[in-house]
Coordinates of C-alpha atoms and ligand atoms in Angstrom, one line a residue:
M16 CA 140.8 10.8 247.5
T17 CA 138.6 9.8 250.3
T18 CA 138.1 6.7 248.4
E19 CA 141.5 5.5 248.2
P20 CA 141.8 4.8 251.9
L21 CA 138.2 2.6 252.2
R22 CA 139.3 0.5 248.3
L23 CA 142.8 0.0 250.5
A24 CA 140.4 -1.1 252.9
G25 CA 138.3 -3.0 251.5
A26 CA 141.3 -4.9 250.5
L27 CA 142.8 -6.2 253.4
A28 CA 139.0 -7.1 254.1
F29 CA 138.9 -8.5 251.6
I30 CA 142.4 -10.6 251.7
L31 CA 142.4 -11.2 255.6
G32 CA 138.9 -12.8 255.1
W33 CA 140.4 -15.1 251.5
L34 CA 143.3 -16.3 254.6
G35 CA 140.5 -16.9 257.7
L36 CA 138.8 -19.9 254.7
S37 CA 142.0 -21.6 253.1
F38 CA 143.1 -21.6 256.9
N39 CA 139.6 -22.9 258.2
M40 CA 139.9 -25.7 255.1
W41 CA 143.6 -26.3 256.0
R42 CA 141.9 -27.5 259.2
V43 CA 138.8 -29.2 258.1
H44 CA 141.4 -31.2 255.6
R45 CA 143.5 -31.6 258.3
N46 CA 141.1 -33.2 261.1
G47 CA 139.5 -34.8 258.2
R48 CA 143.0 -36.8 258.2
A49 CA 143.8 -36.8 261.5
A50 CA 140.5 -37.8 261.9
E51 CA 141.4 -40.6 258.8
A52 CA 143.6 -42.0 260.3
Q53 CA 142.5 -42.4 264.3
D54 CA 140.6 -45.3 262.9
A55 CA 140.3 -46.8 265.7
D56 CA 140.6 -47.3 269.8
W57 CA 143.6 -48.0 269.6
L58 CA 146.8 -48.4 266.9
V59 CA 149.4 -51.6 267.1
V60 CA 152.6 -51.0 264.7
H61 CA 155.4 -52.9 263.9
A62 CA 159.2 -52.0 263.1
S63 CA 160.1 -55.6 261.8
Q64 CA 162.9 -57.1 259.3
T65 CA 161.5 -60.7 259.8
G66 CA 158.5 -61.0 260.6
S67 CA 158.0 -61.2 264.4
A68 CA 157.3 -58.4 265.8
E69 CA 154.7 -58.4 262.8
A70 CA 153.4 -61.4 264.2
L71 CA 153.2 -60.4 267.5
A72 CA 151.6 -57.3 266.6
K73 CA 149.1 -58.2 264.6
R74 CA 148.6 -61.1 268.3
S75 CA 148.3 -58.0 270.2
A76 CA 145.7 -56.8 268.3
E77 CA 143.9 -59.4 268.0
L78 CA 143.5 -59.8 271.6
L79 CA 142.4 -56.5 272.3
A80 CA 139.0 -57.2 269.3
T81 CA 138.5 -60.3 272.6
G82 CA 138.0 -57.5 274.1
G83 CA 135.6 -55.5 272.4
L84 CA 138.2 -52.8 271.7
A85 CA 138.6 -52.2 267.9
A86 CA 142.6 -51.8 266.6
N87 CA 144.2 -51.5 263.7
T88 CA 147.7 -53.1 262.7
V89 CA 150.6 -50.6 260.9
C90 CA 153.9 -50.7 260.0
I91 CA 156.2 -48.3 261.5
S92 CA 156.4 -46.9 258.1
S93 CA 152.4 -45.9 257.5
L94 CA 153.3 -43.4 261.0
D95 CA 154.0 -39.9 260.1
R96 CA 153.1 -37.0 262.1
D97 CA 149.0 -36.5 261.7
R98 CA 148.6 -40.1 262.4
L99 CA 150.3 -39.8 265.6
A100 CA 148.5 -36.7 265.9
G101 CA 144.7 -38.8 266.0
A102 CA 146.0 -41.2 267.7
T103 CA 145.4 -41.8 271.9
R104 CA 146.4 -45.0 273.1
V105 CA 149.4 -47.1 270.8
L106 CA 151.1 -50.4 271.4
F107 CA 154.5 -51.2 269.7
V108 CA 156.0 -54.0 269.0
A109 CA 160.0 -52.9 268.2
S110 CA 162.4 -55.7 266.9
T111 CA 166.6 -54.2 266.0
Y112 CA 168.7 -54.4 263.2
G113 CA 172.4 -54.3 262.8
E114 CA 173.9 -52.8 266.1
G115 CA 171.1 -51.6 267.9
D116 CA 169.4 -50.8 265.4
A117 CA 165.8 -49.5 264.0
P118 CA 165.0 -52.8 261.8
D119 CA 164.0 -50.7 257.9
T120 CA 160.8 -50.3 258.2
A121 CA 161.9 -48.2 260.4
A122 CA 164.1 -46.8 259.4
Q123 CA 162.1 -43.2 257.8
F124 CA 160.7 -43.7 261.6
A125 CA 163.8 -43.2 263.3
G126 CA 165.7 -41.1 261.2
R127 CA 162.9 -37.8 260.7
L128 CA 160.5 -38.3 263.8
M129 CA 162.5 -39.3 266.4
A130 CA 165.2 -36.7 265.6
A131 CA 162.4 -33.9 265.7
G132 CA 160.3 -33.1 268.7
L133 CA 157.0 -33.7 268.7
D134 CA 153.7 -32.8 271.4
L135 CA 152.7 -36.6 272.5
S136 CA 151.4 -35.8 275.1
H137 CA 147.8 -37.3 274.9
L138 CA 149.2 -40.4 273.9
H139 CA 149.1 -43.6 275.9
Y140 CA 151.7 -46.1 275.1
A141 CA 153.3 -49.5 275.3
V142 CA 156.5 -51.0 274.2
L143 CA 157.2 -54.3 273.1
A144 CA 160.6 -54.9 272.0
L145 CA 162.4 -57.8 270.7
G146 CA 165.9 -58.1 270.5
D147 CA 169.1 -60.6 271.3
R148 CA 171.1 -60.3 274.4
N149 CA 174.2 -62.3 272.2
Y150 CA 174.6 -58.6 270.9
A151 CA 176.2 -55.4 271.9
N152 CA 173.0 -53.2 272.0
F153 CA 170.5 -55.4 273.4
C154 CA 166.3 -54.6 272.2
G155 CA 168.5 -50.9 270.9
F156 CA 165.6 -49.4 268.6
G157 CA 162.6 -50.6 270.8
R158 CA 164.8 -49.0 273.8
A159 CA 165.5 -45.8 272.6
L160 CA 162.0 -46.0 270.5
D161 CA 160.3 -45.6 274.4
A162 CA 162.7 -42.9 275.8
W163 CA 162.0 -40.7 272.6
L164 CA 157.9 -41.5 273.4
A165 CA 158.7 -40.6 277.2
Q166 CA 160.0 -37.2 276.2
Q167 CA 157.6 -35.9 273.6
G168 CA 155.5 -36.1 276.7
A169 CA 153.2 -40.1 275.8
T170 CA 152.1 -41.3 278.8
R171 CA 153.1 -45.6 279.5
L172 CA 150.1 -47.6 280.2
F173 CA 153.5 -50.5 281.7
D174 CA 156.3 -50.7 281.7
R175 CA 158.7 -51.8 278.5
I176 CA 159.6 -55.4 277.8
D177 CA 162.5 -56.9 276.7
V178 CA 162.4 -59.7 275.1
D179 CA 165.4 -62.3 273.8
R180 CA 165.2 -64.2 271.9
G181 CA 161.3 -65.3 271.7
D182 CA 161.8 -65.7 275.2
A183 CA 158.1 -67.2 276.4
T184 CA 158.2 -65.3 280.0
A185 CA 158.4 -61.5 278.4
L186 CA 156.1 -62.4 275.5
A187 CA 153.2 -63.7 278.9
A188 CA 153.8 -60.7 280.5
W189 CA 153.4 -58.8 277.9
Q190 CA 150.4 -60.1 276.5
H191 CA 149.0 -60.4 280.9
H192 CA 148.9 -57.6 280.6
V193 CA 147.4 -56.3 276.8
G194 CA 144.5 -58.7 277.9
R195 CA 144.5 -56.6 281.1
L196 CA 143.3 -53.6 279.1
A197 CA 141.3 -55.4 277.2
G198 CA 139.7 -56.6 279.2
T199 CA 139.8 -60.4 279.0
M200 CA 142.5 -62.1 281.3
D201 CA 141.1 -66.1 280.3
A202 CA 143.5 -65.7 277.2
P203 CA 145.3 -69.0 276.9
D204 CA 149.2 -68.6 276.0
W205 CA 150.4 -67.8 273.0
D206 CA 152.7 -70.6 272.0
A207 CA 155.1 -70.4 269.2
P208 CA 154.3 -71.3 266.1
A209 CA 155.7 -76.8 266.7
Y210 CA 157.9 -77.7 265.1
G211 CA 157.8 -80.6 262.4
D212 CA 160.0 -83.8 261.8
W213 CA 162.5 -83.2 258.8
R214 CA 164.9 -85.5 257.5
I215 CA 168.3 -84.7 254.9
V216 CA 167.5 -86.3 251.3
A217 CA 170.6 -84.9 249.5
R218 CA 173.5 -82.5 250.5
T219 CA 176.8 -81.1 248.5
L220 CA 179.5 -79.3 248.8
E221 CA 179.4 -76.6 246.6
N222 CA 182.7 -74.9 247.1
P223 CA 184.9 -77.4 247.3
G224 CA 188.8 -75.6 247.6
S225 CA 187.3 -72.3 248.8
A226 CA 189.4 -70.0 250.9
G227 CA 186.1 -69.2 252.2
A228 CA 184.1 -71.2 255.3
P229 CA 181.9 -74.3 253.7
L230 CA 178.4 -74.4 252.1
Y231 CA 176.4 -77.4 251.7
R232 CA 173.1 -77.2 249.9
I233 CA 171.1 -79.4 251.5
A234 CA 168.1 -80.5 251.1
L235 CA 165.4 -81.4 253.1
A236 CA 161.9 -83.3 253.2
P237 CA 159.3 -84.4 255.7
A238 CA 160.0 -87.5 258.1
S239 CA 156.0 -88.3 257.4
G240 CA 153.3 -86.2 256.3
A241 CA 152.7 -83.6 252.8
L242 CA 155.2 -80.7 252.4
P243 CA 153.6 -77.6 253.8
D244 CA 153.2 -74.0 251.2
W245 CA 155.6 -72.0 251.6
E246 CA 156.5 -69.2 248.9
A247 CA 159.9 -67.5 248.0
G248 CA 160.9 -65.0 250.6
D249 CA 160.4 -67.4 253.7
L250 CA 162.4 -69.2 256.3
A251 CA 162.9 -72.3 257.5
Q252 CA 163.8 -72.0 260.8
V253 CA 166.0 -75.0 261.5
S254 CA 165.5 -75.8 266.3
P255 CA 169.6 -78.0 266.6
P256 CA 170.0 -80.2 269.2
S257 CA 172.3 -78.6 271.3
D258 CA 170.7 -75.4 271.3
P259 CA 166.8 -75.7 270.7
E260 CA 165.8 -73.2 272.9
H261 CA 168.1 -70.9 270.2
P262 CA 166.3 -71.4 266.1
R263 CA 168.9 -70.5 263.5
E264 CA 167.5 -69.2 260.1
Y265 CA 168.2 -69.8 257.4
S266 CA 166.7 -68.6 253.9
I267 CA 164.6 -71.2 251.2
A268 CA 166.5 -71.5 248.5
S269 CA 163.7 -73.9 246.6
L270 CA 159.9 -73.6 245.6
P271 CA 157.6 -76.3 246.2
I272 CA 156.7 -77.4 243.5
E273 CA 160.7 -79.0 243.7
G274 CA 158.9 -81.6 245.8
R275 CA 161.9 -80.2 248.2
L276 CA 163.2 -77.0 251.2
E277 CA 166.7 -76.2 250.0
L278 CA 169.1 -74.2 252.1
L279 CA 172.2 -73.0 251.4
V280 CA 173.5 -73.4 254.5
R281 CA 177.6 -72.2 255.7
L282 CA 179.7 -73.9 258.5
Q283 CA 180.4 -72.5 260.7
R284 CA 183.3 -72.4 263.2
R285 CA 182.8 -70.3 266.6
E286 CA 186.2 -68.8 268.0
D287 CA 187.6 -72.2 269.8
G288 CA 186.6 -74.0 266.9
S289 CA 184.1 -76.0 267.7
P290 CA 181.3 -75.6 265.1
G291 CA 178.5 -73.5 265.3
A292 CA 175.5 -75.7 266.6
A293 CA 172.3 -75.2 263.9
S294 CA 175.3 -75.3 260.6
G295 CA 177.6 -77.8 262.0
W296 CA 174.2 -79.9 262.3
L297 CA 173.1 -79.1 259.3
C298 CA 176.6 -79.7 257.4
G299 CA 178.1 -83.0 259.4
Q300 CA 177.2 -83.7 262.2
A301 CA 173.2 -84.6 261.2
A302 CA 173.0 -88.0 260.0
G303 CA 170.0 -89.4 256.7
G304 CA 167.8 -91.0 259.3
D305 CA 168.1 -88.2 262.2
I306 CA 165.3 -85.4 262.6
V307 CA 165.7 -82.2 262.2
R308 CA 163.6 -79.9 264.3
L309 CA 162.4 -77.4 261.1
R310 CA 159.1 -74.9 260.8
L311 CA 158.6 -72.6 258.1
R312 CA 157.9 -69.4 258.5
A313 CA 156.6 -66.5 256.1
H314 CA 158.9 -63.9 255.1
E315 CA 156.4 -60.8 254.3
R316 CA 158.9 -58.2 253.4
F317 CA 160.9 -60.1 251.5
R318 CA 158.3 -61.9 249.1
L319 CA 157.6 -60.8 246.1
G320 CA 154.6 -59.7 247.1
A321 CA 153.2 -56.0 244.6
N322 CA 156.1 -56.5 243.0
A323 CA 156.2 -59.3 241.6
Q324 CA 154.9 -57.8 238.1
R325 CA 158.3 -55.4 238.2
P326 CA 161.4 -56.1 236.5
L327 CA 164.0 -57.3 239.8
I328 CA 167.1 -56.7 241.1
A329 CA 169.1 -59.4 242.9
I330 CA 172.1 -58.5 244.5
G331 CA 173.6 -61.5 247.3
N332 CA 176.8 -62.7 248.0
G333 CA 177.7 -66.0 249.4
S334 CA 174.9 -67.9 251.0
G335 CA 172.6 -64.9 250.9
L336 CA 172.1 -67.2 246.6
A337 CA 169.7 -69.0 248.6
G338 CA 167.0 -66.1 249.4
L339 CA 167.4 -64.6 245.3
R340 CA 167.4 -68.5 243.8
G341 CA 163.9 -68.8 245.3
L342 CA 162.6 -65.3 244.0
L343 CA 164.8 -66.1 240.5
K344 CA 162.8 -69.6 240.5
A345 CA 159.3 -68.1 241.1
R346 CA 159.5 -65.3 238.4
I347 CA 161.6 -67.8 235.2
A348 CA 158.7 -70.7 237.1
K349 CA 155.8 -67.6 235.6
G350 CA 157.7 -66.9 232.4
Q351 CA 158.9 -63.5 233.7
I352 CA 162.5 -63.5 232.6
D353 CA 163.4 -60.1 233.5
N354 CA 165.5 -60.9 236.2
W355 CA 169.4 -58.9 236.7
L356 CA 171.4 -60.9 239.7
L357 CA 174.0 -59.4 241.5
F358 CA 176.9 -61.8 242.8
G359 CA 179.5 -61.8 244.4
E360 CA 182.3 -64.5 246.3
R361 CA 186.0 -65.0 246.2
N362 CA 186.4 -67.0 244.1
Q363 CA 184.9 -68.2 240.2
I364 CA 186.9 -71.5 241.2
H365 CA 185.7 -72.2 243.6
D366 CA 182.7 -70.6 244.5
F367 CA 180.5 -69.6 241.6
L368 CA 177.5 -71.1 243.9
L369 CA 174.9 -72.6 241.3
R370 CA 177.1 -72.4 238.3
D371 CA 175.5 -74.4 235.6
E372 CA 172.1 -72.7 236.6
L373 CA 172.6 -69.8 237.1
Q374 CA 175.1 -70.2 233.8
A375 CA 171.8 -71.4 232.0
W376 CA 169.2 -69.3 232.7
R377 CA 171.4 -66.5 231.1
D378 CA 171.7 -68.9 228.0
D379 CA 168.2 -69.2 228.0
G380 CA 167.3 -65.4 228.5
Q381 CA 166.7 -65.8 231.8
L382 CA 168.5 -63.6 233.3
A383 CA 168.8 -61.0 231.4
H384 CA 172.1 -59.3 233.1
L385 CA 174.8 -61.9 234.9
D386 CA 177.0 -59.1 236.4
L387 CA 179.7 -61.2 239.0
A388 CA 182.2 -60.2 242.2
F389 CA 184.9 -62.2 242.7
S390 CA 186.8 -59.9 245.1
R391 CA 190.1 -62.6 245.3
D392 CA 190.5 -62.8 241.0
Q393 CA 192.2 -59.6 240.7
A394 CA 195.5 -57.4 242.7
E395 CA 192.8 -55.2 244.0
R396 CA 189.1 -57.1 246.0
R397 CA 186.2 -56.0 244.0
Y398 CA 182.6 -57.1 245.7
V399 CA 179.5 -56.5 244.6
Q400 CA 178.9 -52.8 245.3
D401 CA 181.9 -52.2 243.3
V402 CA 180.1 -53.9 240.2
L403 CA 177.0 -51.5 240.7
R404 CA 178.8 -48.4 240.5
D405 CA 180.2 -49.6 237.6
R406 CA 176.4 -50.1 236.4
A407 CA 175.0 -46.8 237.5
D408 CA 173.4 -46.1 234.5
R409 CA 172.5 -49.4 233.9
L410 CA 170.9 -49.0 237.9
R411 CA 169.0 -45.9 236.7
A412 CA 167.4 -47.4 233.5
W413 CA 165.8 -50.1 235.0
V414 CA 164.7 -47.6 238.4
E415 CA 163.5 -46.1 236.1
R416 CA 161.4 -48.4 234.6
G417 CA 159.4 -49.5 238.1
A418 CA 162.2 -51.4 239.1
A419 CA 162.3 -53.6 242.6
I420 CA 165.6 -54.5 244.2
Y421 CA 166.1 -57.1 246.6
V422 CA 168.8 -57.8 248.9
C423 CA 170.6 -61.4 250.4
G424 CA 173.6 -61.7 252.3
S425 CA 176.0 -60.5 255.1
L426 CA 175.7 -57.2 256.8
Q427 CA 178.6 -56.4 257.6
G428 CA 180.2 -55.1 254.6
M429 CA 177.8 -56.8 251.7
A430 CA 174.4 -54.9 253.0
G431 CA 176.6 -51.9 253.4
G432 CA 178.8 -51.5 250.7
V433 CA 176.4 -52.2 248.7
H434 CA 173.6 -48.9 250.1
E435 CA 175.6 -47.5 249.9
A436 CA 176.1 -47.2 246.2
L437 CA 172.5 -47.3 246.1
Q438 CA 172.3 -43.9 247.8
A439 CA 175.4 -42.4 245.6
I440 CA 173.5 -44.1 242.6
L441 CA 170.3 -43.2 243.0
G442 CA 170.4 -40.4 245.5
S443 CA 168.9 -41.3 249.0
A444 CA 165.7 -39.0 249.0
Q445 CA 165.4 -41.7 246.0
L446 CA 166.1 -45.0 248.1
D447 CA 164.9 -43.3 251.2
A448 CA 161.3 -43.4 248.7
L449 CA 161.8 -47.4 246.7
A450 CA 162.0 -48.4 250.5
Q451 CA 158.9 -46.7 251.8
E452 CA 157.0 -48.3 247.9
G453 CA 158.1 -51.3 249.3
R454 CA 160.4 -51.7 246.4
Y455 CA 163.7 -51.8 248.0
R456 CA 164.0 -54.8 250.6
R457 CA 167.2 -56.4 252.4
D458 CA 166.8 -60.5 253.6
V459 CA 170.5 -59.8 255.2
Y460 CA 172.2 -61.5 258.2
Ligands
FAD507 C1 167.5 -63.6 258.4 C2 168.6 -64.5 258.6 C3 168.5 -66.2 257.6 C4 169.5 -66.5 257.6 N1 170.1 -67.7 255.7 C5 170.8 -67.6 256.1 C6 171.5 -68.8 255.1 O1 170.3 -68.9 254.8 N2 172.5 -69.6 255.5 C7 173.0 -69.1 256.6 O2 174.1 -70.5 256.0 N3 172.5 -67.8 257.5 C8 172.3 -68.0 257.5 N4 171.7 -66.9 258.1 C9 172.2 -67.2 259.0 C10 171.9 -68.2 260.5 O3 170.3 -68.8 261.4 C11 173.4 -68.9 261.5 O4 172.9 -67.2 262.1 C12 174.2 -69.4 261.3 O5 174.2 -70.1 260.9 C13 175.6 -68.9 262.4 O6 174.7 -70.7 263.4 P1 174.9 -71.5 263.9 O7 174.1 -72.4 265.1 O8 176.1 -72.8 262.8 O9 176.2 -70.8 265.1 P2 176.6 -70.9 266.7 O10 176.8 -71.0 267.1 O11 175.2 -69.7 266.7 O12 177.4 -69.3 266.4 C14 178.1 -68.5 265.4 C15 179.3 -67.7 266.0 O13 178.2 -66.6 267.5 C16 178.7 -66.7 268.4 N5 178.4 -67.5 270.0 C17 177.1 -67.8 269.4 N6 177.3 -68.8 270.5 C18 179.0 -69.0 270.9 C19 179.0 -69.2 272.4 N7 177.8 -70.5 273.0 N8 180.4 -69.6 272.2 C20 181.0 -69.4 271.7 N9 180.6 -68.3 270.3 C21 179.4 -68.5 270.3 C22 180.0 -67.0 267.5 O14 181.4 -65.7 267.2 C23 180.5 -67.8 266.2 O15 181.5 -67.6 265.0 C24 170.6 -66.3 258.5 C25 170.5 -65.3 259.2 C26 169.3 -64.7 259.9 C27 168.7 -64.0 260.6
FMN508 C1 171.7 -59.2 261.9 C2 171.0 -59.2 262.9 C3 171.5 -57.9 263.7 C4 170.6 -58.2 265.2 N1 170.8 -57.0 265.8 C5 170.5 -56.8 267.0 C6 171.2 -55.7 268.2 O1 171.6 -55.1 267.8 N2 170.1 -55.8 269.3 C7 169.7 -56.9 269.5 O2 168.4 -56.9 270.7 N3 168.7 -57.4 268.4 C8 169.4 -58.2 267.9 N4 168.8 -58.8 266.9 C9 168.0 -59.5 267.1 C10 166.6 -59.4 266.9 O3 166.9 -57.7 267.0 C11 165.3 -60.4 266.6 O4 166.5 -61.5 266.0 C12 164.0 -60.3 266.6 O5 163.6 -61.0 267.0 C13 163.7 -59.8 264.9 O6 162.2 -59.8 265.6 P1 162.3 -59.5 263.3 O7 161.3 -60.6 262.3 O8 160.5 -58.5 263.8 O9 163.1 -58.7 262.8 C14 169.8 -59.0 265.0 C15 169.4 -60.3 264.3 C16 170.0 -59.6 263.1 C17 169.4 -61.1 262.4

């Protein structure tokens, strides 16, 4: 009888001891992770869609390094609670997309971490917010991030700096602050990459008779010297003569081996009917002899990169075919034929862009599937997202065997509709996981 309580006490002591050991092991593991994350004096975090914030983050880290401070540059998608818990000094460079939204790379951070409360009272930070005053919610995500960090108890090293379309004065102010943190005030100002002089060597209207705005295929070559190098997925920035301070982005449709830079440009009209500054110049006003000021921009997030060996699902509409053509061309050149293109436009008869090339790729087996959605060819409107829903089984099977999904074209209508269709077919969790893995990438505008 008396041995029973003793036995119970012994068992309890054993369980408590075991729990204590497990807790300690958990703490060691957790601290280990935090220590692992706290791998430098500084973290420079970028939340970028098309790479400007990423490039500025790298430059900021370099500036810290010139002052002898170790700085790691990381994408915001790699920031979790542990990493934030382990960091003490963080610079954020954040752009804004959609209508004041986070860029795709920050979707999880904004959706999960920023929705939760965290104690960040140990953290010192600063935010460089990139944006464009033409949008209603100027620097929306950078502002939200800054406000959230402050609410979690983090301390600002200096006030947030908002940058309107790459404004040099605002960037110089950021550089000054970061230089002061690094103790190096004599670094030369960051220059924007220089434009080169290019000439239009061919220009063809790709959609004669279209119900939509004219779309041109424009080939350019350097006015002198060699063709610079680029990768499929990259962007060209054109500085229009009527608005030289504000370059416009265009997805590159060709590969360097073709010997020329090709773009698909839609002629935009403003409300008063006048042509858009850059598209008007490229599609009409610029004559063969005129100099087009242009520079190339690496768009890491839309390159094939780690997805090079995966099956490719390319989805887009209108001028978005430019970026997709670049990617498909690069794959076909390497003999990778596991490609599926879903493309949408208005009417087959007028708007089947690059018809001969796409059909030849399909007939030669270089496109496993070519699915087209011509929205106005039947009574009810039909878009790429509708085709995607019809092909739900195939989509699941392709994703199952490791496919990557690239979306290029309109943000309004197409990209949102495609995103919803993908969510409906794959489920939000799987789509988020694909985005996190870099298997769901977008170049949408
Ligand atoms: C990553 C990315 C990739 C892109 N790829 C392509 C592509 O491959 N092909 C393509 O055709 N386009 C592409 N674009 C869009 C392109 O960059 C330009 O936005 C587009 O060509 C319009 O520029 P624009 O100078 O002709 O027109 P803007 O002069 O900028 O005018 C466009 C619109 O802006 C408004 N606006 C701007 N300024 C004024 C003003 N002063 N007065 C009145 N209204 C004004 C109007 O609503 C007008 O309709 C891409 C954009 C991004 C961000
Ligand atoms: C489709 C689209 C939507 C955008 N929406 C906004 C916006 O709502 N507010 C803003 O300030 N800037 C907006 N911008 C401008 C970008 O934030 C700005 O160009 C930034 O420099 C891009 O940086 P990144 O290359 O690092 O993504 C938008 C740009 C694009 C192409």
